[in-house]
């Protein structure tokens, strides 16, 4: 009988212990997630490291980072794929069967990334449930650099020698210049003509002008022989107008340049005359390329208008 009582007491104690252990089991709840930042704005080639903090009351099983649109994954310790899953095999920062984790996910905006929004969904699963948190990356429109060209030009020719040497035509984008003799074969490349009024032969600058190549007035100023007619109607059209809203030419950025070229419109003309050093003009070429011209230097060249020359600086944003 005594032995039976001992056995009963041991069974009762074991039952109490088992019941107590079961009472300690906790029902699984969704992991608690937080990010150091949920919305960031970045430019091409910039990066941001997201820090994902995870707390769970049961063992963690997996973490995924899902980019939208697909294929816009970042660069990180994680495996590179449209859907990235962290496991013991591919990420040393994450270990299964743990209750907390901190994951660093570095996202680099690729050079070819178009402006717009990228969404990253961080999805975490534990033994029983899952939870997710979203981060948004707004990729800004890339800032286009301002291109600067320096161009030296000569006045129109008055004979065969200067017809072969005076560079009175120019392309405002490439900076290439052309002589009277080269003009015909390059008419699709010419944006502007520099003329000094041949009918006002004086040593001042008030007769300097920049003209659109399709301006008929050029024909009266150019040297020509009996076999040549200036083909104004087939030359390119460039709109040009004087402006005075540029205060810092040397440090002109894309935003200021765009604002300055807004002056182009119905008031634009095919020519500007009486131009002087430091004058600034907005232009738009036949290719719809907008930009600015600044007069850097002028030399009237004495009494012969063909000796006149001028240097200009062109700024534009390449389209």
PDB file of C-alpha atoms in Angstrom:
ATOM      1  CA  UNK A   1       0.000   0.000   0.000  1.00  0.00           C
ATOM      2  CA  UNK A   2       2.826   2.327   0.866  1.00  0.00           C
ATOM      3  CA  UNK A   3       4.407   1.721  -2.550  1.00  0.00           C
ATOM      4  CA  UNK A   4       1.112   2.527  -4.271  1.00  0.00           C
ATOM      5  CA  UNK A   5       0.843   5.850  -2.438  1.00  0.00           C
ATOM      6  CA  UNK A   6       4.344   6.816  -3.573  1.00  0.00           C
ATOM      7  CA  UNK A   7       3.519   6.019  -7.200  1.00  0.00           C
ATOM      8  CA  UNK A   8       0.316   8.063  -7.014  1.00  0.00           C
ATOM      9  CA  UNK A   9       2.212  11.023  -5.561  1.00  0.00           C
ATOM     10  CA  UNK A  10       4.804  10.900  -8.359  1.00  0.00           C
ATOM     11  CA  UNK A  11       2.062  10.732 -11.033  1.00  0.00           C
ATOM     12  CA  UNK A  12       0.293  13.715  -9.456  1.00  0.00           C
ATOM     13  CA  UNK A  13       3.524  15.770  -9.384  1.00  0.00           C
ATOM     14  CA  UNK A  14       4.268  14.941 -13.060  1.00  0.00           C
ATOM     15  CA  UNK A  15       0.750  15.976 -14.060  1.00  0.00           C
ATOM     16  CA  UNK A  16       1.168  19.326 -12.297  1.00  0.00           C
ATOM     17  CA  UNK A  17       4.512  19.912 -14.006  1.00  0.00           C
ATOM     18  CA  UNK A  18       3.116  19.117 -17.485  1.00  0.00           C
ATOM     19  CA  UNK A  19       0.119  21.384 -16.923  1.00  0.00           C
ATOM     20  CA  UNK A  20       2.416  24.202 -15.780  1.00  0.00           C
ATOM     21  CA  UNK A  21       4.644  23.917 -18.868  1.00  0.00           C
ATOM     22  CA  UNK A  22       1.671  24.002 -21.181  1.00  0.00           C
ATOM     23  CA  UNK A  23       0.468  27.117 -19.454  1.00  0.00           C
ATOM     24  CA  UNK A  24       3.745  28.808 -20.350  1.00  0.00           C
ATOM     25  CA  UNK A  25       3.175  28.350 -24.138  1.00  0.00           C
ATOM     26  CA  UNK A  26       2.378  31.672 -25.813  1.00  0.00           C
ATOM     27  CA  UNK A  27       0.092  32.057 -28.802  1.00  0.00           C
ATOM     28  CA  UNK A  28       1.944  33.345 -31.862  1.00  0.00           C
ATOM     29  CA  UNK A  29       1.298  36.974 -32.820  1.00  0.00           C
ATOM     30  CA  UNK A  30       2.406  38.859 -35.913  1.00  0.00           C
ATOM     31  CA  UNK A  31       5.988  40.196 -35.823  1.00  0.00           C
ATOM     32  CA  UNK A  32       6.335  43.847 -34.842  1.00  0.00           C
ATOM     33  CA  UNK A  33       8.205  45.819 -37.528  1.00  0.00           C
ATOM     34  CA  UNK A  34       9.703  49.298 -37.733  1.00  0.00           C
ATOM     35  CA  UNK A  35      11.883  51.150 -40.251  1.00  0.00           C
ATOM     36  CA  UNK A  36      14.288  54.001 -39.677  1.00  0.00           C
ATOM     37  CA  UNK A  37      12.647  55.765 -42.654  1.00  0.00           C
ATOM     38  CA  UNK A  38       9.540  54.952 -44.685  1.00  0.00           C
ATOM     39  CA  UNK A  39       9.848  57.656 -47.363  1.00  0.00           C
ATOM     40  CA  UNK A  40      13.044  58.973 -48.948  1.00  0.00           C
ATOM     41  CA  UNK A  41      13.831  61.086 -52.014  1.00  0.00           C
ATOM     42  CA  UNK A  42      16.968  60.280 -53.979  1.00  0.00           C
ATOM     43  CA  UNK A  43      18.697  61.105 -57.244  1.00  0.00           C
ATOM     44  CA  UNK A  44      20.293  58.712 -59.697  1.00  0.00           C
ATOM     45  CA  UNK A  45      23.389  56.990 -58.219  1.00  0.00           C
ATOM     46  CA  UNK A  46      22.459  57.977 -54.667  1.00  0.00           C
ATOM     47  CA  UNK A  47      21.712  55.366 -52.011  1.00  0.00           C
ATOM     48  CA  UNK A  48      19.924  54.885 -48.719  1.00  0.00           C
ATOM     49  CA  UNK A  49      20.245  52.155 -46.099  1.00  0.00           C
ATOM     50  CA  UNK A  50      16.970  51.012 -44.583  1.00  0.00           C
ATOM     51  CA  UNK A  51      17.194  49.602 -41.063  1.00  0.00           C
ATOM     52  CA  UNK A  52      14.436  47.106 -40.381  1.00  0.00           C
ATOM     53  CA  UNK A  53      13.877  46.232 -36.717  1.00  0.00           C
ATOM     54  CA  UNK A  54      11.917  43.063 -35.943  1.00  0.00           C
ATOM     55  CA  UNK A  55      10.475  41.733 -32.709  1.00  0.00           C
ATOM     56  CA  UNK A  56       8.555  38.458 -32.463  1.00  0.00           C
ATOM     57  CA  UNK A  57       7.149  36.397 -29.622  1.00  0.00           C
ATOM     58  CA  UNK A  58       7.929  33.158 -31.505  1.00  0.00           C
ATOM     59  CA  UNK A  59      10.798  32.073 -33.703  1.00  0.00           C
ATOM     60  CA  UNK A  60      11.357  34.016 -36.956  1.00  0.00           C
ATOM     61  CA  UNK A  61      11.237  32.060 -40.167  1.00  0.00           C
ATOM     62  CA  UNK A  62      11.882  34.332 -43.158  1.00  0.00           C
ATOM     63  CA  UNK A  63      12.218  37.908 -44.377  1.00  0.00           C
ATOM     64  CA  UNK A  64      11.503  39.063 -47.912  1.00  0.00           C
ATOM     65  CA  UNK A  65      12.110  42.393 -49.623  1.00  0.00           C
ATOM     66  CA  UNK A  66       9.781  42.809 -52.599  1.00  0.00           C
ATOM     67  CA  UNK A  67      10.411  45.793 -54.928  1.00  0.00           C
ATOM     68  CA  UNK A  68       7.666  47.365 -57.039  1.00  0.00           C
ATOM     69  CA  UNK A  69       7.981  47.674 -59.956  1.00  0.00           C
ATOM     70  CA  UNK A  70       9.617  44.257 -60.158  1.00  0.00           C
ATOM     71  CA  UNK A  71      13.274  44.203 -61.082  1.00  0.00           C
ATOM     72  CA  UNK A  72      14.079  47.416 -59.184  1.00  0.00           C
ATOM     73  CA  UNK A  73      15.931  45.707 -56.369  1.00  0.00           C
ATOM     74  CA  UNK A  74      18.631  47.491 -54.467  1.00  0.00           C
ATOM     75  CA  UNK A  75      22.185  46.510 -53.670  1.00  0.00           C
ATOM     76  CA  UNK A  76      22.670  44.931 -50.276  1.00  0.00           C
ATOM     77  CA  UNK A  77      23.852  41.913 -48.343  1.00  0.00           C
ATOM     78  CA  UNK A  78      20.720  40.210 -49.619  1.00  0.00           C
ATOM     79  CA  UNK A  79      20.542  37.901 -52.590  1.00  0.00           C
ATOM     80  CA  UNK A  80      19.804  39.858 -55.777  1.00  0.00           C
ATOM     81  CA  UNK A  81      16.417  38.854 -57.174  1.00  0.00           C
ATOM     82  CA  UNK A  82      13.010  40.363 -57.828  1.00  0.00           C
ATOM     83  CA  UNK A  83      11.849  38.774 -54.576  1.00  0.00           C
ATOM     84  CA  UNK A  84      14.661  38.538 -52.061  1.00  0.00           C
ATOM     85  CA  UNK A  85      14.365  36.006 -49.241  1.00  0.00           C
ATOM     86  CA  UNK A  86      16.739  35.974 -46.330  1.00  0.00           C
ATOM     87  CA  UNK A  87      17.758  32.576 -45.013  1.00  0.00           C
ATOM     88  CA  UNK A  88      20.750  31.164 -43.206  1.00  0.00           C
ATOM     89  CA  UNK A  89      22.130  30.231 -46.610  1.00  0.00           C
ATOM     90  CA  UNK A  90      22.298  33.708 -48.162  1.00  0.00           C
ATOM     91  CA  UNK A  91      22.519  36.257 -45.398  1.00  0.00           C
ATOM     92  CA  UNK A  92      24.712  36.066 -42.328  1.00  0.00           C
ATOM     93  CA  UNK A  93      22.817  38.925 -40.699  1.00  0.00           C
ATOM     94  CA  UNK A  94      19.695  36.785 -40.290  1.00  0.00           C
ATOM     95  CA  UNK A  95      19.471  33.619 -38.200  1.00  0.00           C
ATOM     96  CA  UNK A  96      16.341  31.541 -37.890  1.00  0.00           C
ATOM     97  CA  UNK A  97      14.945  30.583 -34.512  1.00  0.00           C
ATOM     98  CA  UNK A  98      15.472  33.986 -32.978  1.00  0.00           C
ATOM     99  CA  UNK A  99      13.002  36.483 -31.576  1.00  0.00           C
ATOM    100  CA  UNK A 100      14.580  39.774 -32.684  1.00  0.00           C
ATOM    101  CA  UNK A 101      16.545  40.886 -35.716  1.00  0.00           C
ATOM    102  CA  UNK A 102      17.880  44.075 -37.309  1.00  0.00           C
ATOM    103  CA  UNK A 103      18.337  43.951 -41.067  1.00  0.00           C
ATOM    104  CA  UNK A 104      20.265  46.588 -43.052  1.00  0.00           C
ATOM    105  CA  UNK A 105      19.043  46.896 -46.645  1.00  0.00           C
ATOM    106  CA  UNK A 106      21.047  49.293 -48.818  1.00  0.00           C
ATOM    107  CA  UNK A 107      19.195  50.574 -51.868  1.00  0.00           C
ATOM    108  CA  UNK A 108      21.199  52.207 -54.685  1.00  0.00           C
ATOM    109  CA  UNK A 109      19.300  54.141 -57.361  1.00  0.00           C
ATOM    110  CA  UNK A 110      20.719  52.825 -60.605  1.00  0.00           C
ATOM    111  CA  UNK A 111      22.055  55.123 -63.317  1.00  0.00           C
ATOM    112  CA  UNK A 112      19.296  54.133 -65.729  1.00  0.00           C
ATOM    113  CA  UNK A 113      16.473  54.463 -63.227  1.00  0.00           C
ATOM    114  CA  UNK A 114      13.609  56.554 -64.578  1.00  0.00           C
ATOM    115  CA  UNK A 115      12.099  59.225 -62.305  1.00  0.00           C
ATOM    116  CA  UNK A 116       9.169  58.038 -60.213  1.00  0.00           C
ATOM    117  CA  UNK A 117       8.301  55.994 -57.159  1.00  0.00           C
ATOM    118  CA  UNK A 118       9.781  52.669 -56.100  1.00  0.00           C
ATOM    119  CA  UNK A 119       8.066  50.702 -53.321  1.00  0.00           C
ATOM    120  CA  UNK A 120       9.873  48.202 -51.106  1.00  0.00           C
ATOM    121  CA  UNK A 121       7.709  45.769 -49.151  1.00  0.00           C
ATOM    122  CA  UNK A 122       9.494  44.181 -46.194  1.00  0.00           C
ATOM    123  CA  UNK A 123       7.615  40.954 -45.362  1.00  0.00           C
ATOM    124  CA  UNK A 124       8.475  39.023 -42.188  1.00  0.00           C
ATOM    125  CA  UNK A 125       7.144  35.624 -41.138  1.00  0.00           C
ATOM    126  CA  UNK A 126       7.440  33.813 -37.836  1.00  0.00           C
ATOM    127  CA  UNK A 127       6.287  30.320 -36.891  1.00  0.00           C
ATOM    128  CA  UNK A 128       2.655  31.281 -36.998  1.00  0.00           C
ATOM    129  CA  UNK A 129       1.974  34.649 -38.663  1.00  0.00           C
ATOM    130  CA  UNK A 130       3.381  37.323 -40.967  1.00  0.00           C
ATOM    131  CA  UNK A 131       3.530  41.100 -41.135  1.00  0.00           C
ATOM    132  CA  UNK A 132       4.808  43.672 -43.623  1.00  0.00           C
ATOM    133  CA  UNK A 133       5.921  47.289 -43.758  1.00  0.00           C
ATOM    134  CA  UNK A 134       6.390  49.506 -46.813  1.00  0.00           C
ATOM    135  CA  UNK A 135       9.134  51.985 -47.706  1.00  0.00           C
ATOM    136  CA  UNK A 136       8.892  54.384 -50.642  1.00  0.00           C
ATOM    137  CA  UNK A 137      11.769  55.819 -52.662  1.00  0.00           C
ATOM    138  CA  UNK A 138      10.961  58.800 -54.848  1.00  0.00           C
ATOM    139  CA  UNK A 139      13.534  59.051 -57.643  1.00  0.00           C
ATOM    140  CA  UNK A 140      13.949  62.669 -58.704  1.00  0.00           C
ATOM    141  CA  UNK A 141      14.243  63.871 -62.262  1.00  0.00           C
ATOM    142  CA  UNK A 142      17.987  63.995 -62.970  1.00  0.00           C
ATOM    143  CA  UNK A 143      19.471  67.456 -63.181  1.00  0.00           C
ATOM    144  CA  UNK A 144      20.781  67.935 -66.682  1.00  0.00           C
ATOM    145  CA  UNK A 145      24.117  69.716 -66.878  1.00  0.00           C
ATOM    146  CA  UNK A 146      24.487  73.069 -68.614  1.00  0.00           C
ATOM    147  CA  UNK A 147      26.744  72.820 -71.652  1.00  0.00           C
ATOM    148  CA  UNK A 148      28.941  75.805 -72.533  1.00  0.00           C
ATOM    149  CA  UNK A 149      30.463  76.483 -75.955  1.00  0.00           C
ATOM    150  CA  UNK A 150      32.870  79.273 -76.906  1.00  0.00           C
ATOM    151  CA  UNK A 151      32.592  80.409 -80.528  1.00  0.00           C
ATOM    152  CA  UNK A 152      34.684  82.920 -82.480  1.00  0.00           C
ATOM    153  CA  UNK A 153      33.152  84.394 -85.625  1.00  0.00           C
ATOM    154  CA  UNK A 154      34.239  86.705 -88.445  1.00  0.00           C
ATOM    155  CA  UNK A 155      32.185  89.210 -90.376  1.00  0.00           C
ATOM    156  CA  UNK A 156      30.768  88.398 -93.808  1.00  0.00           C
ATOM    157  CA  UNK A 157      33.217  88.257 -96.762  1.00  0.00           C
ATOM    158  CA  UNK A 158      33.573  90.789 -99.598  1.00  0.00           C
ATOM    159  CA  UNK A 159      35.607  88.755-102.063  1.00  0.00           C
ATOM    160  CA  UNK A 160      36.964  85.310-102.891  1.00  0.00           C
ATOM    161  CA  UNK A 161      39.729  85.401-100.269  1.00  0.00           C
ATOM    162  CA  UNK A 162      37.499  86.255 -97.319  1.00  0.00           C
ATOM    163  CA  UNK A 163      34.801  83.956 -98.721  1.00  0.00           C
ATOM    164  CA  UNK A 164      37.181  81.076 -98.058  1.00  0.00           C
ATOM    165  CA  UNK A 165      38.432  82.293 -94.663  1.00  0.00           C
ATOM    166  CA  UNK A 166      35.785  84.316 -92.778  1.00  0.00           C
ATOM    167  CA  UNK A 167      33.790  82.070 -90.461  1.00  0.00           C
ATOM    168  CA  UNK A 168      30.554  84.011 -90.324  1.00  0.00           C
ATOM    169  CA  UNK A 169      28.155  81.070 -89.819  1.00  0.00           C
ATOM    170  CA  UNK A 170      27.904  78.858 -86.724  1.00  0.00           C
ATOM    171  CA  UNK A 171      26.127  75.919 -85.146  1.00  0.00           C
ATOM    172  CA  UNK A 172      25.146  76.984 -81.627  1.00  0.00           C
ATOM    173  CA  UNK A 173      25.178  73.439 -80.190  1.00  0.00           C
ATOM    174  CA  UNK A 174      28.391  71.992 -81.611  1.00  0.00           C
ATOM    175  CA  UNK A 175      30.269  75.309 -81.826  1.00  0.00           C
ATOM    176  CA  UNK A 176      31.316  74.557 -85.412  1.00  0.00           C
ATOM    177  CA  UNK A 177      31.784  77.564 -87.693  1.00  0.00           C
ATOM    178  CA  UNK A 178      31.563  77.808 -91.489  1.00  0.00           C
ATOM    179  CA  UNK A 179      32.787  80.119 -94.228  1.00  0.00           C
ATOM    180  CA  UNK A 180      30.784  81.547 -97.094  1.00  0.00           C
ATOM    181  CA  UNK A 181      32.168  78.786 -99.331  1.00  0.00           C
ATOM    182  CA  UNK A 182      31.179  76.077 -96.828  1.00  0.00           C
ATOM    183  CA  UNK A 183      27.734  77.456 -96.176  1.00  0.00           C
ATOM    184  CA  UNK A 184      25.860  75.750 -99.018  1.00  0.00           C
ATOM    185  CA  UNK A 185      26.979  72.229 -98.138  1.00  0.00           C
ATOM    186  CA  UNK A 186      26.317  72.794 -94.414  1.00  0.00           C
ATOM    187  CA  UNK A 187      23.028  74.677 -94.442  1.00  0.00           C
ATOM    188  CA  UNK A 188      21.402  71.942 -92.294  1.00  0.00           C
ATOM    189  CA  UNK A 189      23.994  72.623 -89.568  1.00  0.00           C
ATOM    190  CA  UNK A 190      23.907  76.417 -89.451  1.00  0.00           C
ATOM    191  CA  UNK A 191      21.960  78.126 -86.646  1.00  0.00           C
ATOM    192  CA  UNK A 192      23.225  81.703 -86.710  1.00  0.00           C
ATOM    193  CA  UNK A 193      25.048  84.238 -88.888  1.00  0.00           C
ATOM    194  CA  UNK A 194      27.243  87.094 -87.675  1.00  0.00           C
ATOM    195  CA  UNK A 195      27.104  90.189 -89.841  1.00  0.00           C
ATOM    196  CA  UNK A 196      28.523  93.637 -89.647  1.00  0.00           C
ATOM    197  CA  UNK A 197      26.469  96.066 -91.677  1.00  0.00           C
ATOM    198  CA  UNK A 198      28.493  96.671 -94.836  1.00  0.00           C
ATOM    199  CA  UNK A 199      26.550  99.832 -95.586  1.00  0.00           C
ATOM    200  CA  UNK A 200      27.618 101.496 -92.346  1.00  0.00           C
ATOM    201  CA  UNK A 201      31.384 101.286 -92.455  1.00  0.00           C
ATOM    202  CA  UNK A 202      32.375 102.716 -89.117  1.00  0.00           C
ATOM    203  CA  UNK A 203      34.512 101.634 -86.217  1.00  0.00           C
ATOM    204  CA  UNK A 204      31.770 101.231 -83.610  1.00  0.00           C
ATOM    205  CA  UNK A 205      29.713  98.271 -82.571  1.00  0.00           C
ATOM    206  CA  UNK A 206      26.179  99.508 -83.280  1.00  0.00           C
ATOM    207  CA  UNK A 207      26.172  97.778 -86.661  1.00  0.00           C
ATOM    208  CA  UNK A 208      27.007  94.296 -85.291  1.00  0.00           C
ATOM    209  CA  UNK A 209      24.207  91.749 -85.629  1.00  0.00           C
ATOM    210  CA  UNK A 210      23.246  88.095 -85.152  1.00  0.00           C
ATOM    211  CA  UNK A 211      20.746  86.847 -87.691  1.00  0.00           C
ATOM    212  CA  UNK A 212      18.749  83.707 -88.313  1.00  0.00           C
ATOM    213  CA  UNK A 213      20.226  81.956 -91.380  1.00  0.00           C
ATOM    214  CA  UNK A 214      16.911  82.100 -93.254  1.00  0.00           C
ATOM    215  CA  UNK A 215      16.801  85.903 -93.089  1.00  0.00           C
ATOM    216  CA  UNK A 216      16.658  87.452 -96.572  1.00  0.00           C
ATOM    217  CA  UNK A 217      18.626  90.454 -95.323  1.00  0.00           C
ATOM    218  CA  UNK A 218      21.769  88.325 -95.223  1.00  0.00           C
ATOM    219  CA  UNK A 219      21.839  88.197 -99.011  1.00  0.00           C
ATOM    220  CA  UNK A 220      22.352  91.954 -99.253  1.00  0.00           C
ATOM    221  CA  UNK A 221      25.345  91.784 -96.932  1.00  0.00           C
ATOM    222  CA  UNK A 222      27.187  88.732 -98.250  1.00  0.00           C
ATOM    223  CA  UNK A 223      29.828  88.764-100.948  1.00  0.00           C
ATOM    224  CA  UNK A 224      28.498  87.015-104.050  1.00  0.00           C
ATOM    225  CA  UNK A 225      29.358  86.668-107.667  1.00  0.00           C
ATOM    226  CA  UNK A 226      26.945  86.470-110.528  1.00  0.00           C
ATOM    227  CA  UNK A 227      26.482  82.717-110.193  1.00  0.00           C
ATOM    228  CA  UNK A 228      25.513  82.744-106.538  1.00  0.00           C
ATOM    229  CA  UNK A 229      22.186  83.453-104.845  1.00  0.00           C
ATOM    230  CA  UNK A 230      21.880  83.132-101.075  1.00  0.00           C
ATOM    231  CA  UNK A 231      19.290  80.347-100.452  1.00  0.00           C
ATOM    232  CA  UNK A 232      17.479  82.034 -97.561  1.00  0.00           C
ATOM    233  CA  UNK A 233      14.273  80.046 -97.920  1.00  0.00           C
ATOM    234  CA  UNK A 234      16.081  76.714 -97.517  1.00  0.00           C
ATOM    235  CA  UNK A 235      18.194  77.792 -94.541  1.00  0.00           C
ATOM    236  CA  UNK A 236      17.262  76.957 -90.959  1.00  0.00           C
ATOM    237  CA  UNK A 237      15.168  79.282 -88.842  1.00  0.00           C
ATOM    238  CA  UNK A 238      16.448  80.434 -85.446  1.00  0.00           C
ATOM    239  CA  UNK A 239      14.429  82.615 -83.079  1.00  0.00           C
ATOM    240  CA  UNK A 240      16.407  85.084 -81.007  1.00  0.00           C
ATOM    241  CA  UNK A 241      15.587  87.812 -78.507  1.00  0.00           C
ATOM    242  CA  UNK A 242      17.522  90.004 -76.076  1.00  0.00           C
ATOM    243  CA  UNK A 243      16.984  89.373 -72.356  1.00  0.00           C
ATOM    244  CA  UNK A 244      18.107  91.031 -69.144  1.00  0.00           C
ATOM    245  CA  UNK A 245      17.130  88.509 -66.445  1.00  0.00           C
ATOM    246  CA  UNK A 246      20.462  86.697 -66.082  1.00  0.00           C
ATOM    247  CA  UNK A 247      22.492  87.908 -63.108  1.00  0.00           C
ATOM    248  CA  UNK A 248      25.202  85.244 -62.734  1.00  0.00           C
ATOM    249  CA  UNK A 249      26.316  84.001 -66.147  1.00  0.00           C
ATOM    250  CA  UNK A 250      29.350  82.077 -64.893  1.00  0.00           C
ATOM    251  CA  UNK A 251      27.329  79.968 -62.446  1.00  0.00           C
ATOM    252  CA  UNK A 252      24.148  79.650 -64.470  1.00  0.00           C
ATOM    253  CA  UNK A 253      22.368  76.411 -63.589  1.00  0.00           C
ATOM    254  CA  UNK A 254      19.728  74.450 -65.475  1.00  0.00           C
ATOM    255  CA  UNK A 255      16.816  76.006 -63.600  1.00  0.00           C
ATOM    256  CA  UNK A 256      17.969  79.590 -64.217  1.00  0.00           C
ATOM    257  CA  UNK A 257      18.705  78.816 -67.864  1.00  0.00           C
ATOM    258  CA  UNK A 258      15.235  77.371 -68.403  1.00  0.00           C
ATOM    259  CA  UNK A 259      13.633  80.407 -66.774  1.00  0.00           C
ATOM    260  CA  UNK A 260      15.690  82.754 -68.949  1.00  0.00           C
ATOM    261  CA  UNK A 261      14.671  81.055 -72.188  1.00  0.00           C
ATOM    262  CA  UNK A 262      10.994  81.502 -71.276  1.00  0.00           C
ATOM    263  CA  UNK A 263      11.398  84.962 -72.833  1.00  0.00           C
ATOM    264  CA  UNK A 264      11.254  83.319 -76.258  1.00  0.00           C
ATOM    265  CA  UNK A 265       7.838  83.676 -77.819  1.00  0.00           C
ATOM    266  CA  UNK A 266       5.884  85.868 -80.154  1.00  0.00           C
ATOM    267  CA  UNK A 267       8.324  88.725 -79.527  1.00  0.00           C
ATOM    268  CA  UNK A 268      11.290  86.758 -80.876  1.00  0.00           C
ATOM    269  CA  UNK A 269      12.786  87.980 -84.125  1.00  0.00           C
ATOM    270  CA  UNK A 270      15.021  86.532 -86.852  1.00  0.00           C
ATOM    271  CA  UNK A 271      17.723  89.076 -86.046  1.00  0.00           C
ATOM    272  CA  UNK A 272      19.203  91.297 -83.331  1.00  0.00           C
ATOM    273  CA  UNK A 273      21.252  94.365 -84.200  1.00  0.00           C
ATOM    274  CA  UNK A 274      23.282  96.933 -82.255  1.00  0.00           C
ATOM    275  CA  UNK A 275      24.696  94.220 -80.050  1.00  0.00           C
ATOM    276  CA  UNK A 276      27.381  94.947 -77.464  1.00  0.00           C
ATOM    277  CA  UNK A 277      29.756  93.147 -75.112  1.00  0.00           C
ATOM    278  CA  UNK A 278      27.898  91.500 -72.186  1.00  0.00           C
ATOM    279  CA  UNK A 279      24.567  91.491 -74.034  1.00  0.00           C
ATOM    280  CA  UNK A 280      22.680  88.225 -73.547  1.00  0.00           C
ATOM    281  CA  UNK A 281      20.182  86.713 -75.966  1.00  0.00           C
ATOM    282  CA  UNK A 282      17.815  83.748 -75.704  1.00  0.00           C
ATOM    283  CA  UNK A 283      17.546  81.545 -78.776  1.00  0.00           C
ATOM    284  CA  UNK A 284      15.670  78.543 -80.120  1.00  0.00           C
ATOM    285  CA  UNK A 285      17.024  76.638 -83.116  1.00  0.00           C
ATOM    286  CA  UNK A 286      15.119  74.795 -85.831  1.00  0.00           C
ATOM    287  CA  UNK A 287      15.687  71.632 -83.749  1.00  0.00           C
ATOM    288  CA  UNK A 288      13.878  73.260 -80.805  1.00  0.00           C
ATOM    289  CA  UNK A 289      17.114  73.527 -78.882  1.00  0.00           C
ATOM    290  CA  UNK A 290      16.849  76.481 -76.498  1.00  0.00           C
ATOM    291  CA  UNK A 291      19.757  78.309 -74.926  1.00  0.00           C
ATOM    292  CA  UNK A 292      21.503  81.595 -74.282  1.00  0.00           C
ATOM    293  CA  UNK A 293      24.186  83.594 -76.095  1.00  0.00           C
ATOM    294  CA  UNK A 294      26.457  86.096 -74.382  1.00  0.00           C
ATOM    295  CA  UNK A 295      28.643  88.534 -76.314  1.00  0.00           C
ATOM    296  CA  UNK A 296      32.141  88.107 -74.867  1.00  0.00           C
ATOM    297  CA  UNK A 297      34.229  90.359 -77.102  1.00  0.00           C
ATOM    298  CA  UNK A 298      33.974  92.508 -80.240  1.00  0.00           C
ATOM    299  CA  UNK A 299      36.503  93.995 -82.627  1.00  0.00           C
ATOM    300  CA  UNK A 300      35.217  96.279 -85.386  1.00  0.00           C
ATOM    301  CA  UNK A 301      38.389  95.645 -87.387  1.00  0.00           C
ATOM    302  CA  UNK A 302      38.993  99.193 -88.607  1.00  0.00           C
ATOM    303  CA  UNK A 303      37.297 100.644 -91.652  1.00  0.00           C
ATOM    304  CA  UNK A 304      36.927  97.312 -93.451  1.00  0.00           C
ATOM    305  CA  UNK A 305      33.856  95.531 -92.177  1.00  0.00           C
ATOM    306  CA  UNK A 306      35.297  92.182 -93.247  1.00  0.00           C
ATOM    307  CA  UNK A 307      38.023  92.499 -90.610  1.00  0.00           C
ATOM    308  CA  UNK A 308      35.454  92.616 -87.808  1.00  0.00           C
ATOM    309  CA  UNK A 309      35.248  89.673 -85.452  1.00  0.00           C
ATOM    310  CA  UNK A 310      33.325  88.690 -82.370  1.00  0.00           C
ATOM    311  CA  UNK A 311      33.439  85.958 -79.747  1.00  0.00           C
ATOM    312  CA  UNK A 312      30.355  84.579 -78.058  1.00  0.00           C
ATOM    313  CA  UNK A 313      29.608  82.045 -75.347  1.00  0.00           C
ATOM    314  CA  UNK A 314      26.630  79.714 -75.655  1.00  0.00           C
ATOM    315  CA  UNK A 315      24.909  77.885 -72.809  1.00  0.00           C
ATOM    316  CA  UNK A 316      22.242  75.240 -73.258  1.00  0.00           C
ATOM    317  CA  UNK A 317      20.845  72.035 -71.798  1.00  0.00           C
ATOM    318  CA  UNK A 318      21.284  69.157 -74.229  1.00  0.00           C
ATOM    319  CA  UNK A 319      17.926  67.616 -75.136  1.00  0.00           C
TER     320      UNK A 319
END
